[in-house]
Coordinates of C-alpha atoms in Angstrom, one line a residue:
M1426 CA 0.0 -0.2 0.0
R1427 CA 2.5 2.4 1.0
R1428 CA 4.7 1.4 -2.3
S1429 CA 1.6 2.1 -4.1
I1430 CA 0.9 5.6 -2.5
I1431 CA 4.8 6.4 -3.4
W1432 CA 4.6 5.4 -6.7
L1433 CA 1.6 7.5 -7.6
L1434 CA 3.1 10.6 -5.6
L1435 CA 6.5 10.4 -7.7
L1436 CA 4.4 10.0 -11.0
T1437 CA 2.1 12.9 -9.7
L1438 CA 5.4 14.9 -9.3
T1439 CA 6.8 13.8 -12.5
L1440 CA 3.9 14.7 -14.9
S1441 CA 3.9 18.1 -12.6
L1442 CA 7.4 18.8 -14.0
F1443 CA 6.6 17.9 -17.3
A1444 CA 3.8 20.0 -17.5
T1445 CA 5.8 22.9 -15.8
A1446 CA 8.8 22.4 -18.6
A1447 CA 5.8 22.5 -21.6
A1448 CA 4.6 25.7 -20.0
A1449 CA 8.0 27.1 -20.1
K1450 CA 9.3 25.5 -23.6
T1451 CA 10.4 28.8 -25.5
W1452 CA 9.3 29.1 -28.9
T1453 CA 11.1 30.2 -32.1
I1454 CA 8.3 32.2 -34.1
V1455 CA 9.4 34.5 -37.4
N1456 CA 7.5 36.7 -38.7
V1457 CA 7.6 37.4 -42.8
P1458 CA 6.0 40.2 -44.3
K1459 CA 5.2 41.3 -47.6
V1460 CA 7.8 43.4 -48.0
S1461 CA 10.6 45.0 -45.7
G1462 CA 11.9 48.5 -45.1
I1463 CA 8.1 50.6 -45.5
A1464 CA 6.6 52.2 -42.4
W1465 CA 3.4 49.4 -42.3
F1466 CA 6.1 46.6 -41.7
D1467 CA 8.7 48.5 -39.6
R1468 CA 5.8 49.5 -37.4
M1469 CA 4.7 45.5 -37.5
N1470 CA 8.3 44.5 -36.6
E1471 CA 8.2 46.4 -33.3
G1472 CA 5.4 44.2 -32.1
V1473 CA 7.1 41.3 -32.6
K1474 CA 9.9 42.8 -30.9
R1475 CA 7.6 43.6 -28.1
F1476 CA 6.1 40.0 -27.9
A1477 CA 9.4 38.5 -27.8
E1478 CA 10.2 41.0 -24.8
D1479 CA 7.6 40.4 -23.0
T1480 CA 7.5 36.6 -23.4
G1481 CA 11.0 35.7 -23.8
H1482 CA 10.0 33.6 -26.7
N1483 CA 12.5 33.8 -29.3
A1484 CA 10.6 35.7 -32.0
Y1485 CA 11.7 38.1 -34.7
Q1486 CA 10.6 39.4 -38.5
V1487 CA 12.3 38.7 -42.0
G1488 CA 11.0 40.0 -44.8
P1489 CA 11.9 40.3 -48.6
S1490 CA 13.7 43.2 -49.8
R1491 CA 10.7 43.7 -52.4
A1492 CA 7.0 43.0 -52.9
D1493 CA 7.4 39.8 -54.6
A1494 CA 5.9 36.1 -53.8
A1495 CA 8.6 34.1 -54.9
L1496 CA 11.1 36.0 -52.7
Q1497 CA 8.7 35.1 -49.5
V1498 CA 8.6 31.6 -50.9
Q1499 CA 12.3 31.8 -50.4
I1500 CA 12.2 32.7 -47.3
V1501 CA 9.6 29.9 -46.1
E1502 CA 11.6 27.7 -47.3
D1503 CA 14.6 28.9 -45.3
L1504 CA 12.6 28.7 -42.4
I1505 CA 11.6 25.4 -42.8
A1506 CA 15.2 24.3 -43.0
Q1507 CA 16.2 25.7 -39.9
G1508 CA 13.4 24.1 -38.4
V1509 CA 11.8 27.1 -36.6
D1510 CA 8.4 26.2 -34.4
A1511 CA 6.0 28.9 -36.0
I1512 CA 5.8 31.2 -39.2
T1513 CA 3.5 33.9 -39.5
I1514 CA 2.9 35.6 -42.8
V1515 CA 1.4 38.4 -44.3
P1516 CA 1.2 37.1 -48.0
F1517 CA 1.6 39.5 -51.1
S1518 CA 0.4 36.7 -52.9
V1519 CA -1.6 33.9 -51.6
E1520 CA -1.8 31.2 -54.2
P1521 CA 2.3 31.3 -54.7
L1522 CA 2.5 30.5 -51.2
E1523 CA 0.1 27.4 -50.9
P1524 CA 2.5 24.7 -51.3
V1525 CA 5.8 26.0 -49.6
L1526 CA 3.2 26.5 -46.4
R1527 CA 1.6 22.9 -47.0
K1528 CA 5.7 21.8 -47.1
A1529 CA 5.8 23.8 -43.4
R1530 CA 3.3 22.1 -41.8
E1531 CA 3.9 19.0 -42.7
A1532 CA 7.4 19.8 -40.9
G1533 CA 5.5 20.2 -37.9
I1534 CA 5.6 24.2 -38.3
V1535 CA 2.6 26.3 -37.3
V1536 CA 1.5 28.5 -39.7
I1537 CA -0.4 31.9 -38.7
G1538 CA -1.9 34.1 -41.3
H1539 CA -2.8 37.4 -41.9
E1540 CA -4.4 39.5 -44.8
G1541 CA -4.8 36.1 -46.4
S1542 CA -8.1 35.1 -45.3
N1543 CA -8.0 32.8 -48.6
L1544 CA -5.1 30.8 -47.6
Q1545 CA -5.7 27.2 -47.1
N1546 CA -2.2 25.7 -46.0
V1547 CA -2.5 27.6 -42.3
D1548 CA -3.8 26.6 -38.6
W1549 CA -5.2 30.0 -38.5
D1550 CA -5.6 33.2 -40.6
L1551 CA -6.2 36.2 -38.2
E1552 CA -7.5 39.0 -39.7
A1553 CA -8.1 42.7 -38.0
F1554 CA -11.8 42.9 -39.7
V1555 CA -14.2 41.6 -42.1
N1556 CA -12.8 42.9 -45.3
E1557 CA -15.7 43.9 -46.7
A1558 CA -16.6 46.0 -44.0
Y1559 CA -13.9 48.2 -43.8
G1560 CA -13.7 48.9 -47.3
A1561 CA -17.3 50.1 -47.2
A1562 CA -16.4 51.9 -44.0
L1563 CA -13.6 53.7 -46.3
M1564 CA -16.1 54.1 -48.8
D1565 CA -18.3 56.2 -46.6
R1566 CA -15.7 58.6 -46.1
L1567 CA -14.5 59.0 -49.1
A1568 CA -18.4 59.9 -50.9
E1569 CA -18.4 62.5 -47.5
A1570 CA -15.5 63.9 -49.2
M1571 CA -16.5 63.7 -52.5
N1572 CA -19.9 65.6 -51.3
Y1573 CA -21.4 62.0 -52.9
E1574 CA -20.8 62.8 -56.5
G1575 CA -18.6 62.7 -59.2
E1576 CA -16.0 60.6 -60.6
F1577 CA -13.3 58.4 -58.6
A1578 CA -10.7 55.7 -58.8
T1579 CA -9.7 52.9 -56.6
F1580 CA -6.2 51.2 -55.9
V1581 CA -4.7 48.2 -54.7
G1582 CA -1.6 46.7 -53.9
S1583 CA -1.7 44.3 -56.7
L1584 CA -4.8 42.1 -57.8
T1585 CA -3.2 39.0 -56.2
S1586 CA -3.2 40.7 -52.5
K1587 CA -6.5 39.3 -51.1
S1588 CA -7.4 41.6 -48.4
H1589 CA -6.4 44.8 -50.7
N1590 CA -9.5 43.4 -53.5
E1591 CA -11.7 42.5 -50.7
W1592 CA -11.4 46.1 -49.4
I1593 CA -12.2 47.4 -52.9
D1594 CA -15.7 44.7 -53.5
G1595 CA -16.8 46.1 -50.0
A1596 CA -16.1 49.5 -51.1
M1597 CA -17.7 49.2 -54.7
A1598 CA -20.7 47.1 -53.2
R1599 CA -21.2 50.1 -50.7
Q1600 CA -21.0 53.0 -53.4
K1601 CA -23.4 51.4 -55.8
E1602 CA -26.3 50.7 -53.2
M1603 CA -25.6 54.0 -51.5
Y1604 CA -23.9 56.4 -54.0
P1605 CA -25.6 56.2 -57.4
N1606 CA -24.1 59.7 -58.1
M1607 CA -20.4 58.7 -58.1
R1608 CA -18.5 56.8 -60.8
V1609 CA -15.8 54.5 -61.4
V1610 CA -13.2 55.5 -63.5
A1611 CA -10.4 53.5 -63.2
E1612 CA -10.4 50.5 -60.9
R1613 CA -7.8 48.5 -59.1
L1614 CA -4.8 50.6 -60.3
E1615 CA -1.3 48.3 -58.7
C1616 CA 1.1 50.4 -57.0
Y1617 CA 2.6 46.8 -55.5
D1618 CA 3.2 48.6 -52.2
D1619 CA 5.7 51.2 -53.7
Q1620 CA 5.4 55.0 -53.5
T1621 CA 7.2 55.7 -56.2
T1622 CA 4.8 53.7 -58.3
A1623 CA 1.8 55.1 -56.5
Y1624 CA 2.8 58.7 -57.9
N1625 CA 3.4 57.4 -61.3
K1626 CA 0.0 56.1 -61.6
M1627 CA -1.6 59.0 -59.6
R1628 CA 0.3 61.5 -61.7
E1629 CA -1.1 59.3 -65.2
L1630 CA -4.5 59.0 -63.4
V1631 CA -5.2 63.1 -63.0
M1632 CA -4.1 64.1 -66.5
T1633 CA -6.4 61.2 -68.2
Y1634 CA -9.3 62.0 -65.9
P1635 CA -9.6 66.0 -65.6
N1636 CA -12.8 65.6 -63.6
L1637 CA -11.5 62.9 -61.2
K1638 CA -13.2 63.9 -57.7
G1639 CA -11.9 61.0 -55.5
V1640 CA -9.4 57.8 -55.1
Q1641 CA -9.6 55.3 -52.3
T1642 CA -6.3 53.1 -52.0
S1643 CA -5.1 50.0 -50.1
A1644 CA -1.6 49.5 -50.2
S1645 CA -0.2 52.1 -47.2
T1646 CA 1.9 53.6 -49.3
A1647 CA -0.5 55.0 -51.9
P1648 CA -1.7 57.7 -49.8
P1649 CA 1.8 59.7 -49.5
G1650 CA 2.5 59.2 -53.2
A1651 CA -0.8 60.0 -54.4
G1652 CA -1.0 62.8 -52.0
L1653 CA 2.0 64.3 -53.5
V1654 CA 0.7 64.6 -56.9
L1655 CA -1.9 66.5 -55.5
E1656 CA 0.5 68.8 -53.9
E1657 CA 2.1 69.3 -56.6
L1658 CA -0.4 70.4 -58.7
G1659 CA -2.6 72.3 -56.5
L1660 CA -5.3 69.9 -56.9
Q1661 CA -5.7 69.2 -52.7
D1662 CA -9.1 70.8 -52.7
E1663 CA -10.1 69.1 -55.8
I1664 CA -9.6 65.5 -55.2
A1665 CA -10.1 63.5 -52.1
I1666 CA -7.4 60.9 -51.5
V1667 CA -9.0 58.3 -48.8
G1668 CA -7.1 54.9 -47.9
T1669 CA -4.9 52.8 -45.9
S1670 CA -2.1 54.0 -44.4
L1671 CA 0.0 55.0 -41.2
V1672 CA 0.5 58.6 -39.9
S1673 CA 4.1 58.7 -40.1
A1674 CA 3.6 57.8 -43.7
A1675 CA 0.7 60.1 -44.5
G1676 CA 0.5 62.6 -41.9
Q1677 CA 2.0 65.6 -43.3
Y1678 CA -0.1 65.1 -46.4
I1679 CA -3.2 65.3 -44.0
E1680 CA -1.9 68.3 -42.6
T1681 CA -1.8 70.0 -46.1
G1682 CA -5.5 68.6 -46.6
A1683 CA -4.3 66.3 -49.9
V1684 CA -4.7 63.4 -48.2
D1685 CA -8.4 63.5 -46.3
V1686 CA -8.4 60.2 -44.5
I1687 CA -6.5 57.2 -43.8
A1688 CA -7.4 54.0 -41.7
F1689 CA -5.5 51.5 -40.4
W1690 CA -5.0 48.7 -37.9
D1691 CA -2.1 49.1 -35.9
P1692 CA 0.6 46.7 -37.7
A1693 CA 2.7 45.7 -34.1
D1694 CA -1.0 44.9 -32.3
A1695 CA -1.3 42.2 -35.7
A1696 CA 2.2 41.2 -35.4
Y1697 CA 1.7 40.8 -31.2
A1698 CA -1.7 38.9 -31.4
M1699 CA -0.3 36.6 -34.2
N1700 CA 2.7 35.3 -31.7
V1701 CA 0.0 34.9 -29.3
L1702 CA -2.0 33.2 -31.7
A1703 CA 0.5 30.9 -32.8
V1704 CA 2.0 30.0 -28.9
A1705 CA -1.8 29.1 -28.2
V1706 CA -2.1 26.5 -31.0
L1707 CA 1.9 25.3 -30.4
E1708 CA 0.4 24.6 -26.8
G1709 CA -2.5 22.9 -27.4
K1710 CA -4.9 25.4 -26.5
E1711 CA -8.7 25.3 -27.8
I1712 CA -9.5 28.6 -30.0
T1713 CA -13.3 29.1 -29.9
D1714 CA -15.8 32.0 -30.8
G1715 CA -14.8 34.8 -28.5
Y1716 CA -11.4 33.8 -28.0
D1717 CA -9.1 36.7 -26.0
L1718 CA -5.8 37.0 -27.0
G1719 CA -5.3 39.9 -24.8
V1720 CA -4.4 42.4 -27.6
P1721 CA -6.8 45.4 -28.4
G1722 CA -9.0 44.8 -31.0
Y1723 CA -8.2 41.1 -30.8
N1724 CA -10.2 40.5 -27.4
N1725 CA -13.7 38.8 -28.7
L1726 CA -12.4 37.0 -32.0
V1727 CA -15.4 35.5 -34.5
I1728 CA -14.6 32.7 -36.1
D1729 CA -15.5 31.8 -40.1
G1730 CA -13.7 28.2 -41.0
K1731 CA -9.8 28.9 -40.6
V1732 CA -10.2 32.7 -40.0
L1733 CA -10.3 34.8 -37.0
Y1734 CA -11.6 38.1 -37.4
G1735 CA -11.1 41.0 -34.6
E1736 CA -12.5 44.5 -34.3
A1737 CA -9.6 46.4 -35.1
W1738 CA -9.6 49.1 -37.4
V1739 CA -9.2 53.1 -36.8
F1740 CA -9.6 56.2 -38.9
V1741 CA -8.0 59.4 -38.6
D1742 CA -8.0 62.7 -40.2
K1743 CA -6.7 66.4 -38.8
T1744 CA -8.9 66.2 -35.7
N1745 CA -6.9 63.0 -34.2
M1746 CA -3.7 62.5 -36.3
A1747 CA -2.1 64.1 -33.0
D1748 CA -3.2 60.8 -31.1
Y1749 CA -1.0 58.6 -32.8
D1750 CA 3.0 58.4 -33.1
F1751 CA 3.5 55.5 -35.7

């Protein structure tokens, strides 16, 4: 009897030690953004670094030098070879990444996507919000800035960028439903997440459509690129620009009126939330409706298949831009 009790105590202690060791495990989690060196993903990297500092996990970011799916594929291949525990990724283009993400998961690597709601080879895709609703909300602000009438155009980073195209889908549906006196003259112009390309496309757009009254953009580099064109041509009061960006990138153009409204979700919070989610999956936690990642905007997640939706958007204009330092 005494031996049985001692054996049970030893077994309990051993299991407890194993559980403690598992809970204390340090994971290697790598974030792969669309591109390095632009304000949006520099801010995202801050969230990765903060997560590493707060938790002790080996979290870091590695991105391509330009927005190119093939470069992202190569980075993921390298991470598979290194045997990392988890990859968080913001795809430039979903389809080219699917085979290598499948390979990563087959190697036992947890994969968390962001801005890729149609990703299949992931454990979860974490979205800051429902993309179509975000695009519709941007259209509401563009319509107001255009006095609900006139010609407008839309920009995306690329035609393969899932989130950008869903934003424009939502925007166009809202325009057709609510703003019949507005008319699109150029839809989904590609800027490839590059400010200079956005500048050149905007300049061509203004020359081609002299009655243009508004532009809705998607890539964070587009508002400053397009805004510079309006400043140079003195059209700040004639054409409205509304789109996704950061105050650090577009703030000077908001101040001059060349950009009317920007919207964003904090990339640092998104990165932090992706890392928390990756650890939860690695530790075998059950993810259900209402799951709380402990990050603002990601406290009450809604599940749709492999996609988790938060409520994390922010709209900024002259009245509140001073509240944001990134």
